[in-house]
Short mmCIF file of C-alpha atoms and ligand atoms in Angstrom, two decimals:
data_model
loop_
_atom_site.label_atom_id
_atom_site.label_comp_id
_atom_site.label_asym_id
_atom_site.label_seq_id
_atom_site.Cartn_x
_atom_site.Cartn_y
_atom_site.Cartn_z
CA UNK A 29 14.76 -10.61 -24.59
CA UNK A 30 14.34 -13.15 -21.83
CA UNK A 31 13.41 -12.60 -18.25
CA UNK A 32 14.32 -14.26 -14.98
CA UNK A 33 12.15 -13.62 -12.03
CA UNK A 34 12.41 -13.68 -8.29
CA UNK A 35 9.48 -12.92 -5.96
CA UNK A 36 8.67 -13.10 -2.31
CA UNK A 37 6.31 -11.68 0.27
CA UNK A 38 6.88 -11.78 4.00
CA UNK A 39 4.72 -10.95 7.00
CA UNK A 40 7.55 -8.97 8.66
CA UNK A 41 8.35 -8.87 12.37
CA UNK A 42 5.33 -7.14 13.83
CA UNK A 43 2.14 -7.53 11.81
CA UNK A 44 -0.27 -10.33 12.53
CA UNK A 45 -1.23 -10.95 8.96
CA UNK A 46 0.14 -10.27 5.52
CA UNK A 47 -1.98 -7.78 3.59
CA UNK A 48 0.45 -7.65 0.69
CA UNK A 49 -0.17 -9.71 -2.40
CA UNK A 50 1.80 -10.65 -5.53
CA UNK A 51 0.79 -11.47 -9.03
CA UNK A 52 3.27 -13.38 -11.16
CA UNK A 53 1.86 -14.38 -14.53
CA UNK A 54 4.52 -13.71 -17.10
CA UNK A 55 4.48 -11.20 -18.79
CA UNK A 56 2.27 -9.61 -16.17
CA UNK A 57 3.63 -8.82 -12.72
CA UNK A 58 2.14 -6.83 -9.84
CA UNK A 59 2.36 -6.07 -6.14
CA UNK A 60 -0.46 -4.78 -3.95
CA UNK A 61 -0.51 -3.59 -0.34
CA UNK A 62 -3.95 -3.74 1.26
CA UNK A 63 -5.33 -1.61 4.01
CA UNK A 64 -8.48 -1.60 6.05
CA UNK A 65 -7.94 -3.70 9.14
CA UNK A 66 -9.17 -7.15 10.05
CA UNK A 67 -9.76 -8.97 6.81
CA UNK A 68 -10.11 -5.85 4.71
CA UNK A 69 -6.51 -5.37 3.66
CA UNK A 70 -6.02 -8.95 2.61
CA UNK A 71 -9.26 -9.03 0.67
CA UNK A 72 -8.55 -5.78 -1.12
CA UNK A 73 -5.01 -6.66 -2.30
CA UNK A 74 -5.99 -10.14 -3.42
CA UNK A 75 -9.20 -9.13 -5.08
CA UNK A 76 -7.45 -6.34 -6.96
CA UNK A 77 -4.78 -8.62 -8.33
CA UNK A 78 -7.23 -11.38 -9.19
CA UNK A 79 -9.30 -8.91 -11.14
CA UNK A 80 -6.33 -7.63 -13.13
CA UNK A 81 -5.18 -11.16 -13.79
CA UNK A 82 -8.56 -12.30 -14.95
CA UNK A 83 -9.11 -9.38 -17.27
CA UNK A 84 -5.62 -9.90 -18.68
CA UNK A 85 -6.34 -13.55 -19.28
CA UNK A 86 -9.58 -12.60 -21.03
CA UNK A 87 -7.65 -9.97 -23.02
CA UNK A 88 -10.00 -7.23 -21.84
CA UNK A 89 -8.74 -3.70 -22.04
CA UNK A 90 -5.37 -2.09 -21.50
CA UNK A 91 -3.39 -2.51 -18.31
CA UNK A 92 -4.74 0.77 -16.98
CA UNK A 93 -8.29 -0.31 -17.75
CA UNK A 94 -7.64 -3.59 -15.95
CA UNK A 95 -6.50 -1.64 -12.92
CA UNK A 96 -9.55 0.59 -13.12
CA UNK A 97 -11.74 -2.48 -13.20
CA UNK A 98 -9.86 -3.80 -10.14
CA UNK A 99 -10.71 -0.48 -8.44
CA UNK A 100 -14.40 -1.01 -9.10
CA UNK A 101 -14.29 -4.62 -7.93
CA UNK A 102 -12.72 -3.68 -4.61
CA UNK A 103 -14.99 -0.69 -4.18
CA UNK A 104 -18.15 -2.67 -4.91
CA UNK A 105 -17.12 -5.42 -2.54
CA UNK A 106 -16.33 -2.88 0.14
CA UNK A 107 -19.82 -1.38 -0.30
CA UNK A 108 -21.65 -4.70 -0.16
CA UNK A 109 -19.69 -6.51 2.59
CA UNK A 110 -19.76 -4.81 6.00
CA UNK A 111 -16.79 -6.88 7.21
CA UNK A 112 -14.50 -5.22 4.68
CA UNK A 113 -16.06 -1.80 4.30
CA UNK A 114 -13.57 0.97 3.77
CA UNK A 115 -10.85 -1.32 2.53
CA UNK A 116 -8.44 -0.31 -0.16
CA UNK A 117 -5.10 -1.23 -1.65
CA UNK A 118 -2.11 0.04 -3.53
CA UNK A 119 -1.32 -1.60 -6.84
CA UNK A 120 1.77 -1.39 -8.99
CA UNK A 121 1.64 -3.51 -12.11
CA UNK A 122 4.20 -4.12 -14.85
CA UNK A 123 3.39 -5.64 -18.23
CA UNK A 124 6.33 -6.63 -20.38
CA UNK A 125 5.78 -5.82 -24.00
CA UNK A 126 8.85 -6.89 -26.01
CA UNK A 127 11.60 -4.42 -25.18
CA UNK A 128 9.51 -2.25 -23.00
CA UNK A 129 7.64 -2.33 -19.69
CA UNK A 130 4.27 -0.74 -19.23
CA UNK A 131 3.52 0.33 -15.68
CA UNK A 132 0.21 1.09 -14.02
CA UNK A 133 0.29 2.46 -10.52
CA UNK A 134 -1.81 3.68 -7.61
CA UNK A 135 -0.61 4.24 -4.05
CA UNK A 136 2.81 3.98 -2.44
CA UNK A 137 4.16 0.67 -3.63
CA UNK A 138 6.95 1.31 -6.07
CA UNK A 139 8.64 0.28 -9.30
CA UNK A 140 12.38 0.80 -9.76
CA UNK A 141 14.68 0.31 -12.66
CA UNK A 142 18.17 -0.89 -11.80
CA UNK A 143 20.57 -0.13 -14.65
CA UNK A 144 24.34 0.26 -14.72
CA UNK A 145 24.55 -0.01 -10.93
CA UNK A 146 22.02 2.80 -10.36
CA UNK A 147 18.57 2.53 -8.91
CA UNK A 148 15.93 4.77 -10.53
CA UNK A 149 12.42 5.27 -9.18
CA UNK A 150 9.81 4.88 -11.89
CA UNK A 151 6.67 5.62 -9.91
CA UNK A 152 5.41 8.48 -7.84
CA UNK A 153 4.20 7.82 -4.30
CA UNK A 154 0.55 8.94 -3.79
CA UNK A 155 1.23 9.97 -0.22
CA UNK A 156 0.78 13.10 1.77
CA UNK A 157 4.49 13.35 2.52
CA UNK A 158 5.39 13.10 -1.19
CA UNK A 159 3.01 15.94 -1.91
CA UNK A 160 4.68 17.91 0.86
CA UNK A 161 8.11 17.20 -0.63
CA UNK A 162 6.91 18.37 -4.10
CA UNK A 163 5.49 21.53 -2.56
CA UNK A 164 8.81 22.14 -0.80
CA UNK A 165 7.40 21.88 2.72
CA UNK A 166 9.71 19.10 3.83
CA UNK A 167 12.85 17.46 2.43
CA UNK A 168 13.18 13.92 1.05
CA UNK A 169 15.04 12.95 4.20
CA UNK A 170 12.29 14.31 6.45
CA UNK A 171 9.77 12.47 4.36
CA UNK A 172 11.58 9.14 4.87
CA UNK A 173 11.25 9.38 8.60
CA UNK A 174 7.93 11.15 8.73
CA UNK A 175 5.42 9.72 11.17
CA UNK A 176 2.63 10.17 8.65
CA UNK A 177 4.48 8.72 5.68
CA UNK A 178 1.87 5.97 5.22
CA UNK A 179 -0.99 8.38 4.74
CA UNK A 180 -2.12 7.87 1.17
CA UNK A 181 -3.68 10.48 -1.05
CA UNK A 182 -4.78 7.94 -3.60
CA UNK A 183 -5.71 4.30 -3.18
CA UNK A 184 -7.50 1.63 -5.12
CA UNK A 185 -11.04 0.63 -4.13
CA UNK A 186 -11.80 3.53 -1.87
CA UNK A 187 -13.93 5.41 -4.38
CA UNK A 188 -15.88 4.41 -7.49
CA UNK A 189 -13.21 5.86 -9.76
CA UNK A 190 -9.48 6.16 -9.44
CA UNK A 191 -6.83 7.92 -11.42
CA UNK A 192 -4.15 5.45 -12.50
CA UNK A 193 -0.61 6.60 -13.33
CA UNK A 194 0.65 4.98 -16.50
CA UNK A 195 4.17 4.92 -17.89
CA UNK A 196 6.15 2.99 -20.43
CA UNK A 197 9.86 2.33 -20.03
CA UNK A 198 12.27 0.89 -22.58
CA UNK A 199 14.38 -1.87 -21.16
CA UNK A 200 17.72 -3.35 -22.26
CA UNK A 201 19.77 -6.37 -21.48
CA UNK A 202 21.09 -6.31 -17.97
CA UNK A 203 18.25 -4.21 -16.61
CA UNK A 204 16.49 -5.25 -13.45
CA UNK A 205 12.97 -4.15 -12.66
CA UNK A 206 11.99 -4.12 -8.98
CA UNK A 207 8.41 -3.98 -7.75
CA UNK A 208 7.99 -3.62 -4.01
CA UNK A 209 5.69 -2.50 -1.23
CA UNK A 210 6.48 0.18 1.36
CA UNK A 211 7.39 -2.50 3.86
CA UNK A 212 10.67 -2.73 1.92
CA UNK A 213 11.30 0.93 1.09
CA UNK A 214 10.22 2.01 4.59
CA UNK A 215 12.92 -0.20 6.09
CA UNK A 216 15.84 0.07 3.65
CA UNK A 217 17.31 3.19 2.08
CA UNK A 218 17.56 3.29 -1.70
CA UNK A 219 21.32 3.07 -1.39
CA UNK A 220 20.98 -0.12 0.56
CA UNK A 221 18.52 -1.61 -1.98
CA UNK A 222 20.86 -0.54 -4.76
CA UNK A 223 23.82 -2.30 -3.27
CA UNK A 224 21.86 -5.52 -2.78
CA UNK A 225 20.73 -5.41 -6.42
CA UNK A 226 24.34 -4.82 -7.40
CA UNK A 227 25.74 -7.65 -5.26
CA UNK A 228 23.20 -10.41 -5.67
CA UNK A 229 22.88 -11.59 -9.23
CA UNK A 230 20.24 -14.25 -8.88
CA UNK A 231 16.81 -12.58 -8.74
CA UNK A 232 15.31 -14.97 -6.21
CA UNK A 233 18.32 -14.68 -3.94
CA UNK A 234 18.15 -10.93 -4.34
CA UNK A 235 14.50 -10.61 -3.23
CA UNK A 236 15.18 -12.98 -0.37
CA UNK A 237 18.08 -10.78 0.69
CA UNK A 238 16.00 -7.61 0.45
CA UNK A 239 13.36 -9.17 2.69
CA UNK A 240 15.78 -10.49 5.26
CA UNK A 241 17.55 -7.09 5.43
CA UNK A 242 14.19 -5.32 5.85
CA UNK A 243 13.36 -7.71 8.63
CA UNK A 244 16.71 -7.12 10.25
CA UNK A 245 15.98 -3.38 10.13
CA UNK A 246 12.80 -3.94 12.11
CA UNK A 247 10.29 -5.37 9.66
CA UNK A 248 7.47 -3.23 10.98
CA UNK A 249 5.31 -3.89 7.93
CA UNK A 250 4.65 -6.67 5.45
CA UNK A 251 7.47 -6.83 2.92
CA UNK A 252 7.09 -7.73 -0.72
CA UNK A 253 9.58 -7.67 -3.60
CA UNK A 254 9.55 -8.87 -7.19
CA UNK A 255 12.63 -8.66 -9.41
CA UNK A 256 12.46 -9.15 -13.15
CA UNK A 257 15.82 -9.48 -14.86
CA UNK A 258 16.13 -8.81 -18.57
CA UNK A 259 18.78 -11.00 -20.03
CA UNK A 260 20.33 -11.78 -23.36
CA UNK A 261 18.45 -14.26 -25.51
CA UNK A 262 19.45 -17.80 -24.73
CA UNK A 263 22.00 -16.93 -22.11
CA UNK A 264 22.16 -19.44 -19.33
CA UNK A 265 23.36 -18.01 -16.09
CA UNK A 266 23.70 -21.33 -14.31
CA UNK A 267 21.75 -20.04 -11.37
CA UNK A 268 18.75 -21.65 -9.72
CA UNK A 269 16.14 -19.49 -11.38
CA UNK A 270 14.50 -20.68 -14.46
CA UNK A 271 14.64 -18.64 -17.60
CA UNK A 272 11.40 -17.34 -18.96
CA UNK A 273 11.13 -16.43 -22.55
CA UNK A 274 8.88 -13.65 -23.65
CA UNK A 275 6.06 -14.83 -25.81
CA UNK A 276 5.40 -12.68 -28.86
CA UNK A 277 1.76 -12.57 -28.11
CA UNK A 278 1.61 -12.31 -24.35
CA UNK A 279 -1.87 -13.46 -23.70
CA UNK A 280 -1.95 -16.64 -25.70
CA UNK A 281 0.11 -18.66 -23.24
CA UNK A 282 -2.07 -17.76 -20.31
CA UNK A 283 -5.55 -19.13 -20.14
CA UNK A 284 -7.65 -19.01 -17.02
CA UNK A 285 -5.63 -17.85 -14.03
CA UNK A 286 -5.09 -20.38 -11.40
CA UNK A 287 -4.80 -19.75 -7.70
CA UNK A 288 -2.16 -21.59 -5.77
CA UNK A 289 -2.44 -21.98 -2.01
CA UNK A 290 -0.79 -19.33 0.12
CA UNK A 291 2.97 -19.81 0.26
CA UNK A 292 2.96 -20.49 3.96
CA UNK A 293 0.88 -20.53 7.10
CA UNK A 294 0.58 -17.67 9.56
CA UNK A 295 -1.70 -15.38 7.64
CA UNK A 296 0.75 -15.00 4.83
CA UNK A 297 -1.73 -14.83 1.99
CA UNK A 298 -0.66 -14.11 -1.51
CA UNK A 299 -2.16 -14.20 -4.94
CA UNK A 300 -0.02 -16.74 -6.66
CA UNK A 301 -0.70 -17.71 -10.13
CA UNK A 302 1.20 -20.58 -11.46
CA UNK A 303 1.87 -20.23 -15.18
CA UNK A 304 3.90 -23.12 -16.49
CA UNK A 305 6.91 -20.92 -17.28
CA UNK A 306 7.33 -19.25 -13.90
CA UNK A 307 8.58 -21.02 -10.87
CA UNK A 308 8.49 -19.66 -7.41
CA UNK A 309 10.98 -20.80 -4.89
CA UNK A 310 9.62 -20.66 -1.39
CA UNK A 311 11.30 -17.87 0.48
CA UNK A 312 13.55 -19.06 3.24
CA UNK A 313 12.36 -17.87 6.59
CA UNK A 314 14.09 -14.58 7.24
CA UNK A 315 16.57 -14.50 10.07
CA UNK A 316 14.68 -13.33 13.13
CA UNK A 317 16.35 -10.72 15.25
CA UNK A 318 16.78 -11.39 18.95
CA UNK A 319 13.74 -11.11 21.17
CA UNK A 320 15.04 -7.98 22.89
CA UNK A 321 15.14 -6.21 19.57
CA UNK A 322 11.63 -7.34 18.75
CA UNK A 323 10.51 -6.01 22.11
CA UNK A 324 12.18 -2.70 21.47
CA UNK A 325 10.52 -2.43 18.09
CA UNK A 326 7.21 -3.20 19.78
CA UNK A 327 7.76 -0.52 22.40
CA UNK A 328 8.66 2.06 19.81
CA UNK A 329 5.51 1.28 17.87
CA UNK A 330 3.26 1.40 20.92
CA UNK A 331 4.75 4.78 21.84
CA UNK A 332 4.31 6.05 18.29
CA UNK A 333 0.70 4.92 18.25
CA UNK A 334 0.10 6.54 21.62
CA UNK A 335 1.67 9.77 20.47
CA UNK A 336 0.09 10.01 17.06
CA UNK A 337 -2.99 7.87 17.22
CA UNK A 338 -2.59 6.26 13.85
CA UNK A 339 0.92 5.40 12.99
CA UNK A 340 1.23 1.99 11.42
CA UNK A 341 -2.30 2.12 10.17
CA UNK A 342 -2.55 2.91 6.51
CA UNK A 343 -4.93 5.74 6.07
CA UNK A 344 -6.76 7.21 3.23
CA UNK A 345 -7.56 10.77 4.26
CA UNK A 346 -10.86 11.11 2.50
CA UNK A 347 -12.28 8.01 4.12
CA UNK A 348 -11.51 9.21 7.65
CA UNK A 349 -13.94 11.10 9.82
CA UNK A 350 -13.85 12.87 13.14
CA UNK A 351 -15.80 15.32 15.29
CA UNK A 352 -13.90 18.37 16.49
CA UNK A 353 -14.06 22.13 16.84
CA UNK A 354 -14.12 24.66 14.01
CA UNK A 355 -14.61 28.40 14.63
CA UNK A 356 -15.71 27.68 18.16
CA UNK A 357 -18.40 25.27 17.00
CA UNK A 358 -18.68 21.53 17.14
CA UNK A 359 -18.00 20.31 13.59
CA UNK A 360 -17.70 17.18 11.50
CA UNK A 361 -14.40 16.77 9.64
CA UNK A 362 -13.12 14.58 6.90
CA UNK A 363 -9.53 13.53 7.30
CA UNK A 364 -7.46 13.07 10.43
CA UNK A 365 -7.15 15.48 13.36
CA UNK A 366 -3.55 16.40 12.77
CA UNK A 367 -1.42 19.04 11.14
CA UNK A 368 1.81 18.19 9.40
CA UNK A 369 4.29 20.95 8.80
CA UNK A 370 1.50 23.52 8.75
CA UNK A 371 -0.70 21.51 6.44
CA UNK A 372 -3.99 20.49 7.97
CA UNK A 373 -4.81 16.91 7.10
CA UNK A 374 -8.52 17.44 7.20
CA UNK A 375 -11.39 19.62 6.04
CA UNK A 376 -14.60 20.75 7.69
CA UNK A 377 -17.69 19.08 6.28
CA UNK A 378 -20.38 20.48 8.61
CA UNK A 379 -20.13 23.15 11.22
CA UNK A 380 -22.98 22.62 13.68
CA UNK A 381 -24.74 25.26 15.77
CA UNK A 382 -23.40 23.74 18.98
CA UNK A 383 -20.94 26.05 20.74
CA UNK A 384 -17.78 24.22 21.64
CA UNK A 385 -17.70 26.15 24.93
CA UNK A 386 -20.90 24.39 26.00
CA UNK A 387 -19.16 21.04 25.93
CA UNK A 388 -16.39 22.06 28.32
CA UNK A 389 -18.29 21.06 31.40
CA UNK A 390 -19.22 17.66 29.99
CA UNK A 391 -16.93 14.98 31.33
CA UNK A 392 -17.27 12.74 28.29
CA UNK A 393 -16.79 15.30 25.56
CA UNK A 394 -15.02 18.31 27.05
CA UNK A 395 -11.53 16.85 27.01
CA UNK A 396 -11.79 14.84 23.83
CA UNK A 397 -13.38 17.29 21.46
CA UNK A 398 -10.48 19.69 21.06
CA UNK A 399 -8.25 16.80 19.91
CA UNK A 400 -10.91 15.39 17.65
CA UNK A 401 -13.02 12.28 18.18
CA UNK A 402 -12.33 9.89 15.37
CA UNK A 403 -15.18 7.72 14.03
CA UNK A 404 -15.49 5.15 11.29
CA UNK A 405 -17.92 6.97 9.00
CA UNK A 406 -20.06 10.01 8.58
CA UNK A 407 -23.16 8.41 10.12
CA UNK A 408 -21.23 7.79 13.32
CA UNK A 409 -20.00 11.36 13.27
CA UNK A 410 -23.58 12.55 13.14
CA UNK A 411 -24.41 10.21 16.05
CA UNK A 412 -21.62 11.75 18.12
CA UNK A 413 -22.90 15.25 17.35
CA UNK A 414 -26.44 14.25 18.38
CA UNK A 415 -25.14 12.71 21.55
CA UNK A 416 -23.23 15.90 22.37
CA UNK A 417 -26.40 17.95 21.72
CA UNK A 418 -28.43 15.69 24.01
CA UNK A 419 -25.81 15.77 26.75
CA UNK A 420 -25.64 19.56 26.70
CA UNK A 421 -29.39 19.84 27.01
CA UNK A 422 -29.48 17.34 29.83
CA UNK A 423 -26.73 19.27 31.66
CA UNK A 424 -28.74 22.48 31.27
CA UNK A 425 -31.86 20.87 32.64
CA UNK A 426 -29.90 19.52 35.64
CA UNK A 427 -28.48 22.96 36.29
CA UNK A 428 -31.81 24.75 36.29
MN1 LIG B 516 2.74 -1.69 3.60
#
């Protein structure tokens, strides 16, 4: 079987940088969606894909082991470099092995199989809302529009070890495999994606169309899509995309990975390998919606952030900390100070001896504590607790 490939990543309409990354090194393909603010997200997604690519080139381990190694690489970098501490990434990788595709997956990027006009999801989102759907707390439709839909329950590089989902899918002629980040699936319904895959035959034109439609729908996140078409041996479609034949021994054709420069300026950074057999056509700039629309999108996002505190920021619950109130005591929590459909998105780590009632008179803490004071890490949480303790004592002394 032969493959034809289309791939593109786009900054979207709102974000200042592109934290998504792509790996195209036939027969290995992957997308990654970084998180962690500032440089963190970009570093995480690129480092993860570079690690997978390098291990693959060196024929080290299975795909899953390569992803596990990528986890350690991102985690170790995050521990040693303060600028990127706490970073993480999703990663969805596909390795074509003859008539099958092996998938390795962590996070909420997705792989779909398009066959016979139908789109079928091959991966499971590691998100809080997906867990809530599985547990019957909310419906699929509610999950799609949920304000906390970006909250991940599993991500790469956040802890020393990660559980990687692995699946293998048989493919046939005419199948299309789509790898994408949540910037696509958050903007377009599956029906919409399905109809684009049905209508646009050329894989590069199809990914470009997906991205431009996602931008038209608001483009509130970075958008990445890779399409791999499985075609009949030797069939020439006459389209602009080059045919890529599957080598029998996948690794032999691909020596040391090479890094190409980012596809375009403006923070749009991507891991691009350039194997001789795969050609990337630069994505045409997506049609920009009118300024008024952009402004509206901006306002909606600002309101959402104001209302919820963390929409638009990818979160990994276990790496979040805040100081709040538990059983009438000041306490340190892991997670975020919110409840979704009756499910608390946090857990108490330490309940201190400080009575929450004692903070009520304190201008700085009294109002904020009940809502939870979010901090970057546990040390800072301890600092906040110490400060509260000190302020209470000072207030007592002043009163007496
Ligand atoms: Mn994203």
